[in-house]
PDB file of C-alpha atoms and ligand atoms in Angstrom:
ATOM      1  CA  MET A   1    -159.277  63.192 161.054  1.00 79.00           C
ATOM      2  CA  PHE A   2    -156.534  62.355 158.647  1.00 87.00           C
ATOM      3  CA  GLU A   3    -158.974  62.135 155.725  1.00 87.00           C
ATOM      4  CA  GLY A   4    -156.620  64.025 153.113  1.00 89.00           C
ATOM      5  CA  LEU A   5    -153.471  62.382 154.254  1.00 92.00           C
ATOM      6  CA  SER A   6    -155.251  58.906 154.470  1.00 93.00           C
ATOM      7  CA  ASP A   7    -156.442  59.345 150.783  1.00 92.00           C
ATOM      8  CA  ARG A   8    -153.145  60.454 149.582  1.00 93.00           C
ATOM      9  CA  LEU A   9    -150.985  57.706 151.361  1.00 94.00           C
ATOM     10  CA  SER A  10    -153.329  54.994 150.264  1.00 92.00           C
ATOM     11  CA  GLY A  11    -153.216  56.201 146.611  1.00 93.00           C
ATOM     12  CA  ILE A  12    -149.402  56.262 146.731  1.00 94.00           C
ATOM     13  CA  LEU A  13    -148.874  52.928 148.291  1.00 92.00           C
ATOM     14  CA  SER A  14    -151.534  51.172 146.349  1.00 91.00           C
ATOM     15  CA  GLY A  15    -149.700  52.249 143.338  1.00 90.00           C
ATOM     16  CA  LEU A  16    -146.702  50.380 144.634  1.00 87.00           C
ATOM     17  CA  THR A  17    -148.396  47.268 145.855  1.00 87.00           C
ATOM     18  CA  ARG A  18    -150.252  46.876 142.302  1.00 86.00           C
ATOM     19  CA  ARG A  19    -146.646  46.450 140.767  1.00 81.00           C
ATOM     20  CA  GLY A  20    -144.691  43.264 141.027  1.00 77.00           C
ATOM     21  CA  ALA A  21    -141.106  44.406 141.218  1.00 82.00           C
ATOM     22  CA  LEU A  22    -139.924  47.686 142.519  1.00 85.00           C
ATOM     23  CA  THR A  23    -136.751  49.433 141.782  1.00 88.00           C
ATOM     24  CA  GLU A  24    -134.826  51.775 144.043  1.00 89.00           C
ATOM     25  CA  ALA A  25    -135.993  54.713 141.633  1.00 91.00           C
ATOM     26  CA  ASP A  26    -139.691  53.668 142.312  1.00 90.00           C
ATOM     27  CA  VAL A  27    -139.127  53.773 146.055  1.00 90.00           C
ATOM     28  CA  THR A  28    -137.419  57.320 145.756  1.00 92.00           C
ATOM     29  CA  ALA A  29    -140.343  58.604 143.582  1.00 93.00           C
ATOM     30  CA  ALA A  30    -142.970  57.152 145.946  1.00 93.00           C
ATOM     31  CA  MET A  31    -141.307  58.819 148.885  1.00 94.00           C
ATOM     32  CA  ARG A  32    -140.970  62.222 147.446  1.00 95.00           C
ATOM     33  CA  GLU A  33    -144.825  61.836 146.921  1.00 95.00           C
ATOM     34  CA  VAL A  34    -145.186  60.775 150.642  1.00 95.00           C
ATOM     35  CA  ARG A  35    -143.200  63.768 151.610  1.00 96.00           C
ATOM     36  CA  ARG A  36    -145.517  66.194 149.902  1.00 96.00           C
ATOM     37  CA  ALA A  37    -148.493  64.542 151.206  1.00 95.00           C
ATOM     38  CA  LEU A  38    -147.166  64.864 154.793  1.00 96.00           C
ATOM     39  CA  LEU A  39    -146.145  68.469 154.264  1.00 96.00           C
ATOM     40  CA  GLU A  40    -149.629  69.254 152.939  1.00 94.00           C
ATOM     41  CA  ALA A  41    -151.125  67.674 156.068  1.00 94.00           C
ATOM     42  CA  ASP A  42    -149.033  70.186 157.979  1.00 94.00           C
ATOM     43  CA  VAL A  43    -146.586  67.871 159.462  1.00 95.00           C
ATOM     44  CA  ALA A  44    -143.469  69.659 160.704  1.00 95.00           C
ATOM     45  CA  LEU A  45    -140.750  69.651 157.983  1.00 95.00           C
ATOM     46  CA  GLU A  46    -137.995  68.089 160.328  1.00 94.00           C
ATOM     47  CA  VAL A  47    -140.389  65.262 161.092  1.00 96.00           C
ATOM     48  CA  VAL A  48    -141.167  64.738 157.528  1.00 97.00           C
ATOM     49  CA  ARG A  49    -137.441  64.685 156.550  1.00 96.00           C
ATOM     50  CA  GLY A  50    -136.503  62.138 159.017  1.00 96.00           C
ATOM     51  CA  PHE A  51    -139.709  59.987 158.336  1.00 96.00           C
ATOM     52  CA  THR A  52    -139.361  59.729 154.547  1.00 96.00           C
ATOM     53  CA  ASP A  53    -135.306  59.200 155.072  1.00 95.00           C
ATOM     54  CA  ARG A  54    -136.109  56.317 157.256  1.00 95.00           C
ATOM     55  CA  VAL A  55    -138.753  54.730 155.320  1.00 95.00           C
ATOM     56  CA  ARG A  56    -136.524  55.118 152.105  1.00 93.00           C
ATOM     57  CA  GLU A  57    -133.580  53.581 153.679  1.00 93.00           C
ATOM     58  CA  LYS A  58    -135.440  50.589 154.885  1.00 92.00           C
ATOM     59  CA  ALA A  59    -137.587  50.157 151.629  1.00 90.00           C
ATOM     60  CA  VAL A  60    -134.595  50.068 149.416  1.00 87.00           C
ATOM     61  CA  GLY A  61    -133.116  47.633 151.596  1.00 84.00           C
ATOM     62  CA  ALA A  62    -136.203  45.512 151.234  1.00 77.00           C
ATOM     63  CA  VAL A  63    -136.319  46.003 147.410  1.00 73.00           C
ATOM     64  CA  VAL A  64    -132.748  45.169 147.101  1.00 65.00           C
ATOM     65  CA  LEU A  65    -133.510  41.905 149.061  1.00 67.00           C
ATOM     66  CA  LYS A  66    -135.843  41.125 146.238  1.00 72.00           C
ATOM     67  CA  SER A  67    -138.814  40.459 148.644  1.00 71.00           C
ATOM     68  CA  VAL A  68    -141.662  38.504 146.850  1.00 73.00           C
ATOM     69  CA  THR A  69    -144.127  41.396 147.531  1.00 82.00           C
ATOM     70  CA  PRO A  70    -142.098  44.498 147.771  1.00 84.00           C
ATOM     71  CA  GLY A  71    -144.917  46.892 147.698  1.00 87.00           C
ATOM     72  CA  GLN A  72    -146.508  45.249 150.793  1.00 88.00           C
ATOM     73  CA  MET A  73    -143.107  45.383 152.583  1.00 89.00           C
ATOM     74  CA  VAL A  74    -143.144  49.122 151.782  1.00 90.00           C
ATOM     75  CA  VAL A  75    -146.596  49.490 153.049  1.00 91.00           C
ATOM     76  CA  LYS A  76    -145.438  47.606 156.425  1.00 92.00           C
ATOM     77  CA  ILE A  77    -142.452  49.715 156.706  1.00 94.00           C
ATOM     78  CA  VAL A  78    -144.585  52.911 156.443  1.00 94.00           C
ATOM     79  CA  ASN A  79    -146.955  51.555 158.961  1.00 95.00           C
ATOM     80  CA  ASP A  80    -144.169  50.672 161.454  1.00 95.00           C
ATOM     81  CA  GLU A  81    -142.489  54.189 161.011  1.00 95.00           C
ATOM     82  CA  LEU A  82    -145.807  56.075 161.509  1.00 95.00           C
ATOM     83  CA  VAL A  83    -146.395  54.083 164.903  1.00 95.00           C
ATOM     84  CA  ALA A  84    -142.744  54.842 166.135  1.00 94.00           C
ATOM     85  CA  MET A  85    -143.429  58.557 165.062  1.00 93.00           C
ATOM     86  CA  LEU A  86    -146.492  58.586 166.899  1.00 94.00           C
ATOM     87  CA  GLY A  87    -145.050  56.938 170.112  1.00 91.00           C
ATOM     88  CA  THR A  88    -145.452  53.297 169.724  1.00 84.00           C
ATOM     89  CA  ASP A  89    -147.639  52.405 172.743  1.00 88.00           C
ATOM     90  CA  ALA A  90    -150.893  54.259 174.355  1.00 88.00           C
ATOM     91  CA  GLU A  91    -149.907  56.329 177.277  1.00 89.00           C
ATOM     92  CA  THR A  92    -152.091  56.876 180.319  1.00 91.00           C
ATOM     93  CA  ILE A  93    -152.191  59.411 183.047  1.00 95.00           C
ATOM     94  CA  ASP A  94    -149.786  58.394 185.852  1.00 95.00           C
ATOM     95  CA  LEU A  95    -151.204  58.669 189.159  1.00 96.00           C
ATOM     96  CA  ASN A  96    -148.741  56.347 190.817  1.00 95.00           C
ATOM     97  CA  ALA A  97    -147.961  58.586 193.715  1.00 96.00           C
ATOM     98  CA  PRO A  98    -149.195  59.133 197.427  1.00 96.00           C
ATOM     99  CA  ALA A  99    -152.486  60.585 197.506  1.00 96.00           C
ATOM    100  CA  PRO A 100    -153.622  63.431 196.863  1.00 98.00           C
ATOM    101  CA  VAL A 101    -151.709  63.386 193.605  1.00 98.00           C
ATOM    102  CA  PRO A 102    -151.491  66.815 192.075  1.00 98.00           C
ATOM    103  CA  VAL A 103    -151.938  67.062 188.368  1.00 98.00           C
ATOM    104  CA  LEU A 104    -151.219  70.633 186.670  1.00 98.00           C
ATOM    105  CA  MET A 105    -153.181  71.610 183.587  1.00 98.00           C
ATOM    106  CA  VAL A 106    -151.589  74.194 181.653  1.00 97.00           C
ATOM    107  CA  GLY A 107    -152.176  75.705 178.091  1.00 96.00           C
ATOM    108  CA  LEU A 108    -153.315  78.678 176.164  1.00 96.00           C
ATOM    109  CA  GLN A 109    -156.604  80.306 176.702  1.00 94.00           C
ATOM    110  CA  GLY A 110    -159.244  78.966 174.216  1.00 94.00           C
ATOM    111  CA  SER A 111    -157.288  75.610 173.720  1.00 97.00           C
ATOM    112  CA  GLY A 112    -160.158  73.717 175.623  1.00 97.00           C
ATOM    113  CA  LYS A 113    -158.072  73.502 179.117  1.00 97.00           C
ATOM    114  CA  THR A 114    -160.918  73.998 181.365  1.00 97.00           C
ATOM    115  CA  THR A 115    -163.462  71.627 179.488  1.00 98.00           C
ATOM    116  CA  THR A 116    -160.496  68.824 179.139  1.00 98.00           C
ATOM    117  CA  THR A 117    -159.957  69.221 183.085  1.00 98.00           C
ATOM    118  CA  ALA A 118    -163.737  68.291 183.584  1.00 98.00           C
ATOM    119  CA  LYS A 119    -163.509  65.545 181.015  1.00 98.00           C
ATOM    120  CA  ILE A 120    -160.487  63.745 182.743  1.00 98.00           C
ATOM    121  CA  ALA A 121    -161.946  64.284 186.121  1.00 98.00           C
ATOM    122  CA  ARG A 122    -165.029  62.504 184.884  1.00 98.00           C
ATOM    123  CA  ARG A 123    -162.848  59.871 183.365  1.00 97.00           C
ATOM    124  CA  LEU A 124    -160.907  59.368 186.524  1.00 97.00           C
ATOM    125  CA  THR A 125    -164.011  59.292 188.724  1.00 97.00           C
ATOM    126  CA  GLU A 126    -165.973  56.699 186.475  1.00 96.00           C
ATOM    127  CA  ARG A 127    -163.265  54.403 184.982  1.00 94.00           C
ATOM    128  CA  GLU A 128    -160.795  54.602 187.825  1.00 94.00           C
ATOM    129  CA  LYS A 129    -163.067  55.139 190.820  1.00 96.00           C
ATOM    130  CA  ARG A 130    -160.770  57.992 192.036  1.00 97.00           C
ATOM    131  CA  ARG A 131    -161.979  60.992 194.081  1.00 98.00           C
ATOM    132  CA  VAL A 132    -161.026  64.094 192.153  1.00 98.00           C
ATOM    133  CA  LEU A 133    -160.907  67.564 193.374  1.00 98.00           C
ATOM    134  CA  LEU A 134    -160.909  70.326 190.634  1.00 98.00           C
ATOM    135  CA  ALA A 135    -159.426  73.800 191.431  1.00 98.00           C
ATOM    136  CA  SER A 136    -159.179  76.800 189.027  1.00 98.00           C
ATOM    137  CA  LEU A 137    -156.210  79.098 189.621  1.00 97.00           C
ATOM    138  CA  ASP A 138    -157.442  81.551 186.929  1.00 95.00           C
ATOM    139  CA  THR A 139    -157.624  84.534 189.359  1.00 94.00           C
ATOM    140  CA  ARG A 140    -157.870  87.055 186.780  1.00 90.00           C
ATOM    141  CA  ARG A 141    -160.927  85.720 184.998  1.00 91.00           C
ATOM    142  CA  PRO A 142    -163.797  84.929 187.565  1.00 92.00           C
ATOM    143  CA  ALA A 143    -166.006  83.518 184.769  1.00 94.00           C
ATOM    144  CA  ALA A 144    -163.235  80.991 184.182  1.00 94.00           C
ATOM    145  CA  MET A 145    -163.406  79.978 187.898  1.00 95.00           C
ATOM    146  CA  GLU A 146    -167.184  79.837 187.766  1.00 96.00           C
ATOM    147  CA  GLN A 147    -166.904  77.672 184.353  1.00 96.00           C
ATOM    148  CA  LEU A 148    -164.879  75.047 186.089  1.00 97.00           C
ATOM    149  CA  ALA A 149    -167.245  74.883 189.005  1.00 98.00           C
ATOM    150  CA  VAL A 150    -170.402  74.452 186.434  1.00 98.00           C
ATOM    151  CA  LEU A 151    -168.435  71.715 184.613  1.00 98.00           C
ATOM    152  CA  ALA A 152    -167.546  70.006 187.949  1.00 98.00           C
ATOM    153  CA  ARG A 153    -171.249  69.948 188.942  1.00 98.00           C
ATOM    154  CA  GLN A 154    -172.003  68.673 185.442  1.00 97.00           C
ATOM    155  CA  VAL A 155    -169.625  65.554 185.706  1.00 97.00           C
ATOM    156  CA  GLY A 156    -170.323  64.878 189.277  1.00 97.00           C
ATOM    157  CA  VAL A 157    -166.924  65.895 190.864  1.00 98.00           C
ATOM    158  CA  GLU A 158    -166.199  68.333 193.736  1.00 98.00           C
ATOM    159  CA  SER A 159    -164.467  71.769 193.149  1.00 98.00           C
ATOM    160  CA  LEU A 160    -162.643  74.021 195.581  1.00 98.00           C
ATOM    161  CA  PRO A 161    -164.931  76.638 196.885  1.00 97.00           C
ATOM    162  CA  ILE A 162    -163.942  80.095 195.041  1.00 95.00           C
ATOM    163  CA  VAL A 163    -162.566  82.619 197.519  1.00 94.00           C
ATOM    164  CA  ALA A 164    -161.838  85.936 196.254  1.00 91.00           C
ATOM    165  CA  GLY A 165    -158.507  87.609 196.530  1.00 94.00           C
ATOM    166  CA  GLN A 166    -156.286  84.769 196.785  1.00 96.00           C
ATOM    167  CA  SER A 167    -153.300  84.268 194.439  1.00 96.00           C
ATOM    168  CA  ALA A 168    -152.792  81.230 192.338  1.00 97.00           C
ATOM    169  CA  VAL A 169    -150.260  79.573 194.617  1.00 98.00           C
ATOM    170  CA  GLN A 170    -152.520  80.155 197.779  1.00 98.00           C
ATOM    171  CA  ILE A 171    -155.577  78.573 195.812  1.00 98.00           C
ATOM    172  CA  ALA A 172    -153.256  75.549 194.839  1.00 98.00           C
ATOM    173  CA  ARG A 173    -152.089  75.122 198.601  1.00 98.00           C
ATOM    174  CA  ARG A 174    -155.621  75.450 199.794  1.00 98.00           C
ATOM    175  CA  ALA A 175    -156.581  72.859 197.197  1.00 98.00           C
ATOM    176  CA  MET A 176    -153.986  70.485 198.265  1.00 98.00           C
ATOM    177  CA  GLU A 177    -154.838  70.887 202.079  1.00 98.00           C
ATOM    178  CA  ALA A 178    -158.721  70.502 201.267  1.00 98.00           C
ATOM    179  CA  ALA A 179    -157.860  67.248 199.283  1.00 98.00           C
ATOM    180  CA  ARG A 180    -155.697  65.886 202.313  1.00 98.00           C
ATOM    181  CA  LEU A 181    -158.226  66.527 204.937  1.00 98.00           C
ATOM    182  CA  GLY A 182    -161.177  65.366 202.501  1.00 98.00           C
ATOM    183  CA  GLY A 183    -159.569  61.960 201.400  1.00 98.00           C
ATOM    184  CA  PHE A 184    -159.302  62.926 197.811  1.00 98.00           C
ATOM    185  CA  ASP A 185    -157.111  60.895 195.462  1.00 98.00           C
ATOM    186  CA  VAL A 186    -156.416  63.313 192.967  1.00 98.00           C
ATOM    187  CA  VAL A 187    -156.174  67.196 192.631  1.00 98.00           C
ATOM    188  CA  MET A 188    -156.444  68.825 189.280  1.00 98.00           C
ATOM    189  CA  LEU A 189    -155.295  72.403 189.207  1.00 98.00           C
ATOM    190  CA  ASP A 190    -156.615  74.213 186.266  1.00 98.00           C
ATOM    191  CA  THR A 191    -153.987  77.089 185.769  1.00 97.00           C
ATOM    192  CA  ALA A 192    -154.804  80.510 184.034  1.00 94.00           C
ATOM    193  CA  GLY A 193    -154.571  80.429 180.113  1.00 88.00           C
ATOM    194  CA  ARG A 194    -153.367  83.449 178.145  1.00 86.00           C
ATOM    195  CA  THR A 195    -153.892  83.987 174.395  1.00 88.00           C
ATOM    196  CA  THR A 196    -150.080  83.884 173.870  1.00 87.00           C
ATOM    197  CA  VAL A 197    -147.151  82.267 175.699  1.00 84.00           C
ATOM    198  CA  ASP A 198    -145.995  85.056 177.925  1.00 89.00           C
ATOM    199  CA  GLU A 199    -143.656  85.218 180.849  1.00 91.00           C
ATOM    200  CA  ALA A 200    -146.069  86.120 183.337  1.00 90.00           C
ATOM    201  CA  LEU A 201    -148.088  83.037 182.513  1.00 90.00           C
ATOM    202  CA  MET A 202    -145.298  80.878 182.734  1.00 94.00           C
ATOM    203  CA  ALA A 203    -143.746  82.282 185.928  1.00 95.00           C
ATOM    204  CA  GLU A 204    -147.191  81.858 187.718  1.00 96.00           C
ATOM    205  CA  ALA A 205    -147.422  78.270 186.518  1.00 96.00           C
ATOM    206  CA  ALA A 206    -143.785  77.512 187.673  1.00 97.00           C
ATOM    207  CA  GLU A 207    -144.631  78.952 190.862  1.00 97.00           C
ATOM    208  CA  VAL A 208    -147.732  76.633 191.350  1.00 98.00           C
ATOM    209  CA  LYS A 209    -145.645  73.734 190.239  1.00 98.00           C
ATOM    210  CA  ALA A 210    -143.039  74.362 192.784  1.00 98.00           C
ATOM    211  CA  ALA A 211    -145.380  74.630 195.530  1.00 98.00           C
ATOM    212  CA  THR A 212    -147.278  71.675 194.802  1.00 98.00           C
ATOM    213  CA  GLY A 213    -144.828  69.297 193.044  1.00 97.00           C
ATOM    214  CA  PRO A 214    -147.336  67.928 190.551  1.00 98.00           C
ATOM    215  CA  HIS A 215    -147.058  64.248 189.384  1.00 96.00           C
ATOM    216  CA  GLU A 216    -148.326  65.173 186.082  1.00 98.00           C
ATOM    217  CA  VAL A 217    -148.164  68.381 184.000  1.00 98.00           C
ATOM    218  CA  LEU A 218    -150.574  67.937 181.194  1.00 98.00           C
ATOM    219  CA  LEU A 219    -150.387  70.405 178.363  1.00 98.00           C
ATOM    220  CA  VAL A 220    -153.708  71.092 176.577  1.00 98.00           C
ATOM    221  CA  ALA A 221    -153.139  72.048 172.811  1.00 98.00           C
ATOM    222  CA  ASP A 222    -155.745  72.828 169.942  1.00 97.00           C
ATOM    223  CA  ALA A 223    -155.105  70.493 167.120  1.00 96.00           C
ATOM    224  CA  LEU A 224    -156.688  72.943 164.675  1.00 96.00           C
ATOM    225  CA  THR A 225    -153.783  75.481 165.227  1.00 95.00           C
ATOM    226  CA  GLY A 226    -151.461  72.640 163.538  1.00 94.00           C
ATOM    227  CA  GLN A 227    -147.784  73.519 163.932  1.00 95.00           C
ATOM    228  CA  ASP A 228    -148.691  76.335 166.409  1.00 95.00           C
ATOM    229  CA  ALA A 229    -149.849  73.762 168.757  1.00 96.00           C
ATOM    230  CA  VAL A 230    -146.340  71.993 168.472  1.00 96.00           C
ATOM    231  CA  ASN A 231    -144.359  75.185 169.041  1.00 96.00           C
ATOM    232  CA  THR A 232    -146.727  76.020 172.159  1.00 96.00           C
ATOM    233  CA  ALA A 233    -146.001  72.542 173.531  1.00 96.00           C
ATOM    234  CA  ARG A 234    -142.407  73.049 173.030  1.00 96.00           C
ATOM    235  CA  ALA A 235    -142.266  76.479 174.758  1.00 95.00           C
ATOM    236  CA  PHE A 236    -144.338  75.160 177.686  1.00 96.00           C
ATOM    237  CA  ASP A 237    -142.158  72.070 177.977  1.00 97.00           C
ATOM    238  CA  GLN A 238    -138.998  74.187 178.191  1.00 96.00           C
ATOM    239  CA  ARG A 239    -140.352  76.308 180.948  1.00 95.00           C
ATOM    240  CA  LEU A 240    -142.424  73.841 182.987  1.00 96.00           C
ATOM    241  CA  GLY A 241    -141.390  70.092 182.108  1.00 97.00           C
ATOM    242  CA  VAL A 242    -144.672  68.929 180.478  1.00 97.00           C
ATOM    243  CA  THR A 243    -145.195  65.197 181.146  1.00 97.00           C
ATOM    244  CA  GLY A 244    -147.869  64.586 178.459  1.00 97.00           C
ATOM    245  CA  ILE A 245    -150.194  66.344 176.013  1.00 97.00           C
ATOM    246  CA  VAL A 246    -153.859  66.516 175.477  1.00 98.00           C
ATOM    247  CA  LEU A 247    -154.805  67.367 171.865  1.00 97.00           C
ATOM    248  CA  THR A 248    -158.322  68.800 171.528  1.00 98.00           C
ATOM    249  CA  ARG A 249    -160.539  69.503 168.611  1.00 97.00           C
ATOM    250  CA  MET A 250    -159.321  66.306 166.944  1.00 95.00           C
ATOM    251  CA  ASP A 251    -163.193  66.075 165.811  1.00 94.00           C
ATOM    252  CA  GLY A 252    -162.586  69.131 163.323  1.00 92.00           C
ATOM    253  CA  ASP A 253    -158.959  68.461 162.413  1.00 87.00           C
ATOM    254  CA  SER A 254    -158.954  66.781 159.002  1.00 85.00           C
ATOM    255  CA  ARG A 255    -155.205  67.370 158.347  1.00 89.00           C
ATOM    256  CA  GLY A 256    -153.740  65.925 161.413  1.00 92.00           C
ATOM    257  CA  GLY A 257    -150.270  67.837 161.510  1.00 94.00           C
ATOM    258  CA  ALA A 258    -150.185  68.508 165.180  1.00 95.00           C
ATOM    259  CA  ALA A 259    -150.964  65.023 166.033  1.00 95.00           C
ATOM    260  CA  LEU A 260    -148.429  63.776 163.625  1.00 95.00           C
ATOM    261  CA  SER A 261    -145.739  65.958 164.875  1.00 96.00           C
ATOM    262  CA  MET A 262    -146.148  66.426 168.483  1.00 96.00           C
ATOM    263  CA  ARG A 263    -144.243  63.426 169.643  1.00 95.00           C
ATOM    264  CA  ALA A 264    -141.175  63.689 167.245  1.00 94.00           C
ATOM    265  CA  VAL A 265    -140.808  67.420 167.789  1.00 94.00           C
ATOM    266  CA  THR A 266    -141.509  67.600 171.665  1.00 95.00           C
ATOM    267  CA  GLY A 267    -140.496  64.245 172.648  1.00 95.00           C
ATOM    268  CA  LYS A 268    -143.676  64.138 174.872  1.00 95.00           C
ATOM    269  CA  PRO A 269    -146.516  61.776 174.381  1.00 96.00           C
ATOM    270  CA  ILE A 270    -149.978  62.636 173.336  1.00 97.00           C
ATOM    271  CA  LYS A 271    -152.007  60.962 176.299  1.00 97.00           C
ATOM    272  CA  LEU A 272    -155.421  61.799 175.322  1.00 97.00           C
ATOM    273  CA  VAL A 273    -157.267  63.615 172.736  1.00 97.00           C
ATOM    274  CA  GLY A 274    -160.500  65.704 172.725  1.00 98.00           C
ATOM    275  CA  THR A 275    -162.969  64.585 170.043  1.00 97.00           C
ATOM    276  CA  GLY A 276    -165.957  67.103 170.811  1.00 98.00           C
ATOM    277  CA  GLU A 277    -167.392  69.517 173.056  1.00 97.00           C
ATOM    278  CA  LYS A 278    -169.445  67.184 175.329  1.00 97.00           C
ATOM    279  CA  VAL A 279    -167.828  66.027 178.592  1.00 96.00           C
ATOM    280  CA  ASP A 280    -167.359  62.412 177.679  1.00 97.00           C
ATOM    281  CA  ALA A 281    -165.560  63.440 174.148  1.00 98.00           C
ATOM    282  CA  LEU A 282    -162.255  62.248 175.301  1.00 98.00           C
ATOM    283  CA  GLU A 283    -160.335  59.304 173.884  1.00 96.00           C
ATOM    284  CA  GLU A 284    -156.798  57.625 174.434  1.00 95.00           C
ATOM    285  CA  PHE A 285    -154.411  58.007 171.801  1.00 95.00           C
ATOM    286  CA  HIS A 286    -153.302  54.578 170.381  1.00 95.00           C
ATOM    287  CA  PRO A 287    -150.364  55.237 167.948  1.00 94.00           C
ATOM    288  CA  ALA A 288    -151.098  51.747 166.161  1.00 94.00           C
ATOM    289  CA  ARG A 289    -154.787  52.448 165.539  1.00 93.00           C
ATOM    290  CA  VAL A 290    -154.006  55.761 164.349  1.00 92.00           C
ATOM    291  CA  ALA A 291    -151.574  54.528 161.798  1.00 93.00           C
ATOM    292  CA  ASN A 292    -154.444  51.881 160.960  1.00 92.00           C
ATOM    293  CA  ARG A 293    -156.757  54.715 160.392  1.00 90.00           C
ATOM    294  CA  ILE A 294    -154.399  56.744 158.258  1.00 92.00           C
ATOM    295  CA  LEU A 295    -153.236  53.863 155.995  1.00 90.00           C
ATOM    296  CA  GLY A 296    -156.845  52.672 155.699  1.00 81.00           C
TER     297      GLY A 296
HETATM  298  P1  GDP B   1    -160.008  77.163 177.845  1.00 79.97           P
HETATM  299  O1  GDP B   1    -160.001  78.692 177.700  1.00 79.97           O
HETATM  300  O2  GDP B   1    -158.573  76.537 177.293  1.00 79.97           O
HETATM  301  O3  GDP B   1    -160.143  76.801 179.183  1.00 79.97           O
HETATM  302  O4  GDP B   1    -160.922  76.573 176.870  1.00 79.97           O
HETATM  303  P2  GDP B   1    -162.421  75.973 177.159  1.00 79.97           P
HETATM  304  O5  GDP B   1    -162.469  74.675 177.937  1.00 79.97           O
HETATM  305  O6  GDP B   1    -163.347  76.897 177.505  1.00 79.97           O
HETATM  306  O7  GDP B   1    -162.983  75.637 175.754  1.00 79.97           O
HETATM  307  C1  GDP B   1    -163.036  76.475 174.710  1.00 79.97           C
HETATM  308  C2  GDP B   1    -164.120  75.909 173.860  1.00 79.97           C
HETATM  309  O8  GDP B   1    -163.699  74.731 173.099  1.00 79.97           O
HETATM  310  C3  GDP B   1    -165.318  75.432 174.525  1.00 79.97           C
HETATM  311  O9  GDP B   1    -166.673  75.986 173.648  1.00 79.97           O
HETATM  312  C4  GDP B   1    -165.267  73.988 174.494  1.00 79.97           C
HETATM  313  O10 GDP B   1    -166.623  73.360 174.478  1.00 79.97           O
HETATM  314  C5  GDP B   1    -164.582  73.754 173.128  1.00 79.97           C
HETATM  315  N1  GDP B   1    -163.891  72.381 173.181  1.00 79.97           N
HETATM  316  C6  GDP B   1    -162.990  72.028 173.957  1.00 79.97           C
HETATM  317  N2  GDP B   1    -162.484  70.778 173.765  1.00 79.97           N
HETATM  318  C7  GDP B   1    -163.133  70.467 172.442  1.00 79.97           C
HETATM  319  C8  GDP B   1    -162.944  69.317 171.565  1.00 79.97           C
HETATM  320  O11 GDP B   1    -162.054  68.357 171.743  1.00 79.97           O
HETATM  321  N3  GDP B   1    -163.482  69.604 170.526  1.00 79.97           N
HETATM  322  C9  GDP B   1    -164.588  70.460 170.079  1.00 79.97           C
HETATM  323  N4  GDP B   1    -165.169  70.447 168.972  1.00 79.97           N
HETATM  324  N5  GDP B   1    -164.531  71.532 171.072  1.00 79.97           N
HETATM  325  C10 GDP B   1    -163.788  71.577 172.071  1.00 79.97           C
END
């Protein structure tokens, strides 16, 4: 993750720290390089602009103040701005509501939504000792329903029995009722995915949302799709009111553009990241640690 960007930024910043005094022109030149490095990492243009403008302004101020170690000051400013861009604090899934708490999982087909649903269920079961019920609402793809049932068994979590012929909303209501009767803490509703953001997909998810009142609406997006992941998140958020993002395939994403732009573009936090195909390959997203990893 972030290998290319990390190498580039370390190079640029160590160039600054090696020198004693810095001029405003040095800072401006370095920021031009930082800008190019971020764009090559596929960070959204508007995010790159805001970032380099803020860093330059603060860094020039620091240089003008004649700091003893101006290069170090610039590194610290870059670090702080990276953390701010990524969201400051690690965010967790909020289950602070009367049980059973509905969690709506949305996203495009192939983003890793079903796998991520099982990963989160496993995490809530093992770490937080919650009783989780999984339900697939993908009425058009029986294979997807079966996939969730198989994954549920694999992670030792219950899934709602599949009943043919029900609509997504009917299944969602049945899941809530079953969870109430069965004393479950959380109901995770895995909505149908499509290959593109389409109105039918959004309308169905919106109907399920209205029927169940989910406490979290988690958008699953594939980090490897870069800015498309960010645009997808924006589209889902506008229609459904996303509360958090899970970015998958971070294990294969060496550039990091989606992770770096997501918060700034959508205003929504990355809550978790998928780091592999296995059911335990799910990690929290800690902005400070990510910034550290990037700056080496
Ligand atoms: P869905 O169509 O969105 O429900 O996607 P699936 O959950 O079926 O996932 C599609 C493929 O992506 C599967 O082969 C998953 O194992 C794989 N996958 C999901 N998350 C990750 C991840 O974080 N890293 C990697 N490498 N593969 C993932």
